[in-house]
Short mmCIF file of C-alpha atoms in Angstrom, two decimals:
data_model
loop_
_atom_site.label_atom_id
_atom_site.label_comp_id
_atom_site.label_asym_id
_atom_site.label_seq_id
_atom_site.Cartn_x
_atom_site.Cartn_y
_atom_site.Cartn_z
CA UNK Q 437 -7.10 -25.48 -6.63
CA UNK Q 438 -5.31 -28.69 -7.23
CA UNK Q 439 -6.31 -32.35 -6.19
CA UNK Q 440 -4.92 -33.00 -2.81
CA UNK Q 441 -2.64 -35.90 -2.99
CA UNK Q 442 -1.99 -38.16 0.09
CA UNK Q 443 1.97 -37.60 1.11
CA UNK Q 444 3.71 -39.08 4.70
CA UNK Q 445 3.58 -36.00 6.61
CA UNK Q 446 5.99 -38.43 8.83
CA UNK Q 447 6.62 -35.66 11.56
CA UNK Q 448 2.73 -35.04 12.22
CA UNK Q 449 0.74 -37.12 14.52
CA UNK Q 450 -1.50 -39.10 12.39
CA UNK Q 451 -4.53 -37.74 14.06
CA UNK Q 452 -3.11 -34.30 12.76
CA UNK Q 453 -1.77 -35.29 8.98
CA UNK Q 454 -5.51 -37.18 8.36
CA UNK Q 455 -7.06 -33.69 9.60
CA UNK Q 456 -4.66 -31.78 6.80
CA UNK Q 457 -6.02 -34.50 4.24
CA UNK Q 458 -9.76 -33.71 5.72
CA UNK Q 459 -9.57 -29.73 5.55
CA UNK Q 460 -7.84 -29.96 2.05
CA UNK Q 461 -10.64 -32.07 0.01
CA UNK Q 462 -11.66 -30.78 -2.67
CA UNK Q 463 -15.52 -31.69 -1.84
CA UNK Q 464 -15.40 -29.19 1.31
CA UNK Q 465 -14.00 -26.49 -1.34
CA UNK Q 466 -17.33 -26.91 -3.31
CA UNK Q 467 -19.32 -27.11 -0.56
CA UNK Q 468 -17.67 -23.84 1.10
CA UNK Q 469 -18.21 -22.28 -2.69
CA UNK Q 470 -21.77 -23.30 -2.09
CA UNK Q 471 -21.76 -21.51 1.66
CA UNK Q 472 -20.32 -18.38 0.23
CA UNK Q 473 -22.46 -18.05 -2.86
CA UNK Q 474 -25.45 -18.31 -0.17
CA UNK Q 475 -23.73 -15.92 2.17
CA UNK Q 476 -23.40 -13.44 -0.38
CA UNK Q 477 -26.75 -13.75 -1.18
CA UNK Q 478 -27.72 -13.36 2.71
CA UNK Q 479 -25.93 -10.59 3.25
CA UNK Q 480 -27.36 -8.57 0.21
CA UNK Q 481 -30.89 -9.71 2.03
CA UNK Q 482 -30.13 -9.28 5.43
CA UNK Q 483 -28.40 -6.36 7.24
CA UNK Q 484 -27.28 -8.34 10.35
CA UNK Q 485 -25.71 -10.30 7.82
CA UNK Q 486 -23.60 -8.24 5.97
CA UNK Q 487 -20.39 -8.47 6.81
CA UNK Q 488 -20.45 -12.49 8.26
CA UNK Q 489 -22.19 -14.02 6.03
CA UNK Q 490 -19.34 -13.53 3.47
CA UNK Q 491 -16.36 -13.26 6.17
CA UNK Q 492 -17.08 -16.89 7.49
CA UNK Q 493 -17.03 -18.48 4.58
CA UNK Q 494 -13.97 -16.88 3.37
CA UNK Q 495 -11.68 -17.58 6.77
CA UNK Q 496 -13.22 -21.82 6.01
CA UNK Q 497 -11.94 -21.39 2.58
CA UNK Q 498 -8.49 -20.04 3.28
CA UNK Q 499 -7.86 -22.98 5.91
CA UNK Q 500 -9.28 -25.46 3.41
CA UNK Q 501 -6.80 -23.74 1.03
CA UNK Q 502 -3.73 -23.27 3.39
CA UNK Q 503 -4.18 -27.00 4.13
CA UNK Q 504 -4.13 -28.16 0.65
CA UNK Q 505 -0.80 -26.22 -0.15
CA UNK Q 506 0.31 -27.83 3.35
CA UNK Q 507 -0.61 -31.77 1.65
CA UNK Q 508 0.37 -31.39 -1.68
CA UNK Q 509 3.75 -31.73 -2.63
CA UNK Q 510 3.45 -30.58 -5.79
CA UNK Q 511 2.53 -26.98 -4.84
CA UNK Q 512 6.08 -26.85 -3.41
CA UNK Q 513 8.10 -28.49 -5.92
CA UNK Q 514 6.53 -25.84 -8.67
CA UNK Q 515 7.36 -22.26 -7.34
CA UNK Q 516 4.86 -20.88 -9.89
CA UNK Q 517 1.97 -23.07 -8.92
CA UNK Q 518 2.61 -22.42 -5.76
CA UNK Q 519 2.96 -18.45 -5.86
CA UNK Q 520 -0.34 -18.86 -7.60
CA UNK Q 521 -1.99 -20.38 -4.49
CA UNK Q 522 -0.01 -18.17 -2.08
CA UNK Q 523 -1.77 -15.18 -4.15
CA UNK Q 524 -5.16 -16.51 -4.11
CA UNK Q 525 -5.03 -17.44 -0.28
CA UNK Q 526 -3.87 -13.81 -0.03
CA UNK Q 527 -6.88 -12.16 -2.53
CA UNK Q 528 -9.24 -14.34 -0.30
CA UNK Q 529 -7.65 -13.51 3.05
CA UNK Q 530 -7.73 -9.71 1.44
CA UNK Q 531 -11.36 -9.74 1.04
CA UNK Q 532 -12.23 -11.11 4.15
CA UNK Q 533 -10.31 -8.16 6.16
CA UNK Q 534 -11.63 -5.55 3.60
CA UNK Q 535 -15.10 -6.58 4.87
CA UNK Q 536 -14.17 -6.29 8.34
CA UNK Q 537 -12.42 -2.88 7.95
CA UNK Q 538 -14.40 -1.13 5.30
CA UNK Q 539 -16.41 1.68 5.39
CA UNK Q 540 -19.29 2.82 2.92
CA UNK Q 541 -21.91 5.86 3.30
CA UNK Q 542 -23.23 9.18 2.63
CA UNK Q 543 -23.47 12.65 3.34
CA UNK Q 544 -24.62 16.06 2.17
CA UNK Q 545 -23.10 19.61 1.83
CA UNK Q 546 -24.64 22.96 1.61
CA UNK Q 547 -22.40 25.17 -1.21
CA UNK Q 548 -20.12 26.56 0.97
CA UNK Q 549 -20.28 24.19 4.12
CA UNK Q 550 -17.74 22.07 5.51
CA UNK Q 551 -17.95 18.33 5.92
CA UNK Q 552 -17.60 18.16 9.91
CA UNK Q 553 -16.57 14.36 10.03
CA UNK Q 554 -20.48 13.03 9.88
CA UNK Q 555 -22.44 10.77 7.68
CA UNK Q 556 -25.58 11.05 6.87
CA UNK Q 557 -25.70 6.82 6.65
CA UNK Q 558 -22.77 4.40 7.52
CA UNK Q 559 -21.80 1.00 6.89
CA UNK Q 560 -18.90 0.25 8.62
CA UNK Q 561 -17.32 -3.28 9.47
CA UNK Q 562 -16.93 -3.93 12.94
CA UNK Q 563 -12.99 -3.62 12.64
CA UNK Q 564 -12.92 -0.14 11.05
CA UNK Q 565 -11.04 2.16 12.96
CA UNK Q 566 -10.48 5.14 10.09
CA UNK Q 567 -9.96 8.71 11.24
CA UNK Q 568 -12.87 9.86 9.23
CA UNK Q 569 -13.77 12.44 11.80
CA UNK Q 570 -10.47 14.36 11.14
CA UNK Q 571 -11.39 14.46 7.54
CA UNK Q 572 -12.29 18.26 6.37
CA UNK Q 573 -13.07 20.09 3.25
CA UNK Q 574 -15.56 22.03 1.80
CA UNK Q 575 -18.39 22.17 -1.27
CA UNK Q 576 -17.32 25.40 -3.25
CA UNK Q 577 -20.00 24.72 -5.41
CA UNK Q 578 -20.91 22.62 -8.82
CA UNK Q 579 -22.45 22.23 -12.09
CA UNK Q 580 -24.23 19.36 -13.92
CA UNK Q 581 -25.11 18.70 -17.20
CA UNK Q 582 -28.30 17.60 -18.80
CA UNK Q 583 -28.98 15.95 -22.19
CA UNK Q 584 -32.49 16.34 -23.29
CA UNK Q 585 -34.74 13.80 -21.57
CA UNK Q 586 -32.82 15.07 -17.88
CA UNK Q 587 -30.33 12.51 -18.52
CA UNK Q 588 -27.49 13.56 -16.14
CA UNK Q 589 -24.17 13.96 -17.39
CA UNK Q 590 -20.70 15.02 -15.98
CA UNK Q 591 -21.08 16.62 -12.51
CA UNK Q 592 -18.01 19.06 -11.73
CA UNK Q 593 -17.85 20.05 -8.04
CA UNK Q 594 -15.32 22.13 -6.62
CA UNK Q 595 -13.96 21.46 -3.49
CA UNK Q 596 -11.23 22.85 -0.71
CA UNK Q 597 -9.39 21.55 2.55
CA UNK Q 598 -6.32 22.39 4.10
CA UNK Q 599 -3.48 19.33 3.59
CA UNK Q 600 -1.07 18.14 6.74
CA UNK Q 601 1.24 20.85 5.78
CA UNK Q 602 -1.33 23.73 6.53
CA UNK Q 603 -1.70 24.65 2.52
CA UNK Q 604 -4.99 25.41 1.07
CA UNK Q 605 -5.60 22.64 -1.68
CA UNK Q 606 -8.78 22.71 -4.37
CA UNK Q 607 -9.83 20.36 -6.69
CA UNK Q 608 -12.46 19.22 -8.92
CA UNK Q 609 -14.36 16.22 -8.49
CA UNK Q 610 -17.08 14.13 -9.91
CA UNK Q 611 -18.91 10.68 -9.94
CA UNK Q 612 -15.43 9.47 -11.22
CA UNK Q 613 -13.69 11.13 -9.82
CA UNK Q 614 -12.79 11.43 -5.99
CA UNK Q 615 -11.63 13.27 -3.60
CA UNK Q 616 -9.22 11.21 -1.27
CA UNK Q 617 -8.72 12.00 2.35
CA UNK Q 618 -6.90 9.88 5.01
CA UNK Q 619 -7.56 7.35 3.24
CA UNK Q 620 -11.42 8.03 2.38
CA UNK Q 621 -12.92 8.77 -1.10
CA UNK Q 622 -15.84 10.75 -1.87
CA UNK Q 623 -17.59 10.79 -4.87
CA UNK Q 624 -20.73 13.20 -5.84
CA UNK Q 625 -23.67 11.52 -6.09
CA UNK Q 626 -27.19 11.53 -8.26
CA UNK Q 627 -28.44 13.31 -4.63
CA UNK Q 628 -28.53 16.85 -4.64
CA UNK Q 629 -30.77 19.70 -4.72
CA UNK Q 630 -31.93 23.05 -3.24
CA UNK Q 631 -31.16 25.13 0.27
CA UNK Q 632 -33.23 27.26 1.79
CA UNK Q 633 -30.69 29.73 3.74
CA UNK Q 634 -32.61 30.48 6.81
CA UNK Q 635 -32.11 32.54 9.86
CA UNK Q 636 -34.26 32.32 12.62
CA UNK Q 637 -34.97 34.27 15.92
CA UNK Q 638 -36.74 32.88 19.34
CA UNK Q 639 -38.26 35.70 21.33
CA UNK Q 640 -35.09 38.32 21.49
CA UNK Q 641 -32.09 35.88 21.65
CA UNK Q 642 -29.37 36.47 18.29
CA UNK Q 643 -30.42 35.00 15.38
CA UNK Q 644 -29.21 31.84 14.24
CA UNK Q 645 -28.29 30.73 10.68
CA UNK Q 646 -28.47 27.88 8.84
CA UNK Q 647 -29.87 25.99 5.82
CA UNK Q 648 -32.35 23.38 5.41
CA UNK Q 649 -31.57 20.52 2.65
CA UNK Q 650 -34.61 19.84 0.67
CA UNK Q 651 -35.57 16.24 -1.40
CA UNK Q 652 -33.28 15.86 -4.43
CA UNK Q 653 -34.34 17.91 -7.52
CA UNK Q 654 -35.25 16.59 -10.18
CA UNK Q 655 -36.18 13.31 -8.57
CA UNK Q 656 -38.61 15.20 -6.50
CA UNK Q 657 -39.30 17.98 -8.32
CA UNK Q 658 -42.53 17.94 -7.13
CA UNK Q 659 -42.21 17.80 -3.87
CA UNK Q 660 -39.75 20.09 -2.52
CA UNK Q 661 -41.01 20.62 0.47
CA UNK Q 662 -39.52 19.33 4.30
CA UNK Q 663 -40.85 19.88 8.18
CA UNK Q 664 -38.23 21.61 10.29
CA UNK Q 665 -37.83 22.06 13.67
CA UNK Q 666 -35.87 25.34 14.66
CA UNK Q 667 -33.38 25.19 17.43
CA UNK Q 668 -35.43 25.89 20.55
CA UNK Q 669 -38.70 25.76 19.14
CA UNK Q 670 -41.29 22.59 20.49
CA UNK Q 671 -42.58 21.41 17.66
CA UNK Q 672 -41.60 21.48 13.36
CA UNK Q 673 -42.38 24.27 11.22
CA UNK Q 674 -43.52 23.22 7.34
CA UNK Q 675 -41.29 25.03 4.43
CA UNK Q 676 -42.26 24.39 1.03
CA UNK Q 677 -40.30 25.91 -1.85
CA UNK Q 678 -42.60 27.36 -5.04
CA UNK Q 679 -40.82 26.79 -7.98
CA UNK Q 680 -42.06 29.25 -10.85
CA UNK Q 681 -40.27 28.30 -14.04
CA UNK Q 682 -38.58 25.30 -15.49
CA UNK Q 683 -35.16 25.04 -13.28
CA UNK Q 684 -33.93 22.40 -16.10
CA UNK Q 685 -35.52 22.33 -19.84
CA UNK Q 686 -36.06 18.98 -20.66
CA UNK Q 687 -36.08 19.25 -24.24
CA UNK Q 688 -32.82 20.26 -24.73
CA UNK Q 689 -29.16 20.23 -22.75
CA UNK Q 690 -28.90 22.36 -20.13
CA UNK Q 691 -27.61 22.53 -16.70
CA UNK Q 692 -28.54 22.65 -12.92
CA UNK Q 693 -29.11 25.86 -11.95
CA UNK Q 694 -31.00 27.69 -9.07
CA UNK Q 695 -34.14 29.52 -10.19
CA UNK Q 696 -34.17 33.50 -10.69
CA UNK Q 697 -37.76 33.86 -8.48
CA UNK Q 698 -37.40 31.46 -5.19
CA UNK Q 699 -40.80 31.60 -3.14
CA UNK Q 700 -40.71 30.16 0.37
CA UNK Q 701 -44.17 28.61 2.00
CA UNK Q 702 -44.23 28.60 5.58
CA UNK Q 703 -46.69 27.00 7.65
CA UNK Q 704 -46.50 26.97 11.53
CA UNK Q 705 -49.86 25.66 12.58
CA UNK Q 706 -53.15 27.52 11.42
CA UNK Q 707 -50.53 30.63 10.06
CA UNK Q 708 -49.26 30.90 6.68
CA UNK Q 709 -47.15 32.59 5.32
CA UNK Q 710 -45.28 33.16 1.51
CA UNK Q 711 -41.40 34.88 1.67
CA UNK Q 712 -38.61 36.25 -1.01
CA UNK Q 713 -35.17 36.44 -0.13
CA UNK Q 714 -34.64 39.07 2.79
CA UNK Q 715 -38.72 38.47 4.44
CA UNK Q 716 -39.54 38.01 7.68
CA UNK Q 717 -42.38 36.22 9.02
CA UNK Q 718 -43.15 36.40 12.45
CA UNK Q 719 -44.87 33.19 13.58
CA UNK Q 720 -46.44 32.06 17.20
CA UNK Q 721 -42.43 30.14 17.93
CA UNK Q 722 -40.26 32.61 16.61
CA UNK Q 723 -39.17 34.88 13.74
CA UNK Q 724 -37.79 33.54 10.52
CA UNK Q 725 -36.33 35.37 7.95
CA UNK Q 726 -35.80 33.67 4.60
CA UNK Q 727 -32.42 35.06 3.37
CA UNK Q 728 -31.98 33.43 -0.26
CA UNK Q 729 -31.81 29.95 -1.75
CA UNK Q 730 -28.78 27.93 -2.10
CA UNK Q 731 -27.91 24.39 -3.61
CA UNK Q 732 -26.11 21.04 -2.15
CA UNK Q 733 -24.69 18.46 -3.03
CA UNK Q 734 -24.47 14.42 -2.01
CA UNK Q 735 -21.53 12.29 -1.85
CA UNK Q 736 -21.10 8.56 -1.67
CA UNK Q 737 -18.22 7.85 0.80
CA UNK Q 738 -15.72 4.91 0.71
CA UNK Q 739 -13.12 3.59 2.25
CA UNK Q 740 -11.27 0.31 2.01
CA UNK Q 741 -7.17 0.23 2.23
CA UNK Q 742 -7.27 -3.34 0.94
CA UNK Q 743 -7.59 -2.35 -2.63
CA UNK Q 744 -4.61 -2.13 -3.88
CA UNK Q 745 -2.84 -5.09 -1.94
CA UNK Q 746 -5.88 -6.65 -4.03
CA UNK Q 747 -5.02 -5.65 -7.52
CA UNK Q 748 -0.89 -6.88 -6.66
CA UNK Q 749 -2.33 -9.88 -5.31
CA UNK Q 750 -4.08 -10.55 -8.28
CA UNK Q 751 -1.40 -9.65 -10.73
CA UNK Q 752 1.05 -11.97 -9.16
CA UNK Q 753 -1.13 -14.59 -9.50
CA UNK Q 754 -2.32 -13.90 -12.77
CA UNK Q 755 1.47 -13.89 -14.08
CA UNK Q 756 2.42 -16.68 -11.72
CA UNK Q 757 -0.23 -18.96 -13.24
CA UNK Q 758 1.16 -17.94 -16.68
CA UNK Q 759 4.42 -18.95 -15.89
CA UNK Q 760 3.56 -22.21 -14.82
CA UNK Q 761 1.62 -23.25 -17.78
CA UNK Q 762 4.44 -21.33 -20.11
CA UNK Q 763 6.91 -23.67 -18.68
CA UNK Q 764 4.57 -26.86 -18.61
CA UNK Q 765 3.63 -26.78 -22.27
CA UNK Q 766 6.89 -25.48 -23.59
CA UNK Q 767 8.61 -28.35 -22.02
CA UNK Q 768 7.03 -30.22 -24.78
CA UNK Q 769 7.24 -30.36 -28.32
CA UNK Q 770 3.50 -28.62 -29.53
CA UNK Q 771 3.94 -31.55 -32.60
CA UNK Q 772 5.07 -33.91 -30.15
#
């Protein structure tokens, strides 16, 4: 930003021209740097802060900006230097709206389920408005690879949705890689792990199928267990899955897999019981019939339409601020 300069804004009250001159010092622009590097900080800290504490400083510093290309007249007699400022007001107004109107998150798919519009976890800015809850596809299933160590390398998950024209679409995507609807990208995640596929029976209504996600493996390899509370049922049932072999050798590359021998622990109160694919156990709540083990997957979620009116806005005033010191050193002699 350049040093304001005092000019005779003649048609402006003078109340109004020494306000311009106030709002476009260059000691408020350090002290507003100073506000956002501590609102940055904040909101990192503090979740009530998250989205203010770097949106307030930004709107002072595009008025303290916007008033100092108002003051100076030598932003206007340059059209360089002053498509320079024009871009940065812009990349600063940019951010400010893409943390009003973005969107980050999470959510998990069971292989073969379809994302139904829900996250897990959200973090939305007050303005967003998206139509995430249109947004459908579904996890066809994926592989990972492991170097030795279970250092996790390319993930490859296939995925399907139907497009605005009615056509089935698949695709592959990764950690890289994304998968863009209206406007949202997911990306797989380090999250993912094993399914118990479940159905389950209260007294002699239909039964009812579904899958319960258990903790990430192999982050918590030992401890894939998770309480569950069937639909209908009063109080959570305890599942625990035995794992009897290595899923993933460590000491060399392999690949996520699910393991040949699943064993299912159940535990509803003072019963027990252990299940293979296609067992019943009948407890005091209900039936529940463990019919095979499954995988899913996590994905990180994002969504923020200001991202490429960034990158133009910085372009233009990368190549504007180019220009202007191409011109102002070329007009003189470099032996001069």
């Amino acid at each position: 930003m350049q040093q304001s300069t005092l000019m005779p804004l003649a048609r402006l009250p003078l109340r109004l021209r020494l306000m311009l001159h106030l709002l476009a010092s260059l000691r408020l622009t350090l002290g507003l740097l100073l506000l956002l590097l501590a609102g940055t900080v904040l909101a990192y800290t503090v979740e009530a802060a998250r989205v203010w504490g770097i949106v307030v400083p930004l709107v002072a510093l595009a008025v303290n900006l916007m008033a100092a290309i108002a003051v100076n007249t030598r932003f206007r007699r340059q059209t360089a230097l002053l498509a320079f400022h024009l871009s940065l007001l812009a990349l600063i107004a940019l951010v400010a709206i893409g943390r009003l109107t973005a969107l980050g998150g999470h959510t998990e798919l069971t292989v073969g389920g379809e994302f139904d519009g829900r996250l897990v976890e959200t973090r939305a800015g007050p303005w967003h408005h998206g139509a995430l809850a249109d947004v459908r596809f579904t996890n066809m299933g994926f592989e990972i690879d492991y170097a030795p160590g279970l250092r996790r390398g390319q993930t490859r998950n296939r995925v399907q949705w139907t497009d605005r024209d009615g056509h089935r679409r698949e695709a592959q995507i990764g950690d890289q890689t994304p998968l863009t609807l209206e406007g949202y990208r997911f990306y797989t995640s380090f999250n993912k792990g094993f399914a118990p596929l479940l159905a389950w029976r209260l007294d002699a209504r239909p039964w009812v199928h579904g899958a319960v996600h258990l903790p990430a493996y192999p982050l918590h390899a030992d401890a894939q267990m998770q309480d569950w509370v069937p639909p209908g049922a009063e109080r959570p049932i305890h599942l625990r899955l035995v794992l009897e072999e290595a899923v993933i050798d460590a000491t060399r590359e392999d690949g996520f897999r699910l393991p040949e021998s699943p064993r299912l622990v159940v535990r509803d109160g003072n019963q027990r019981h252990e299940l293979r694919p296609g067992e019943v156990a009948v407890l005091a709540s209900g039936q529940l019939r463990f019919d095979g083990l499954t995988s899913w997957m996590g994905y990180t979620v994002f969504y923020d339409w200001t991202l490429p009116w960034l990158g133009a806005a910085a372009v233009v005033a990368i190549l504007s601020l180019g220009f202007h010191f191409w011109r102002k050193f070329a007009a003189t002699a470099w032996d001069a």
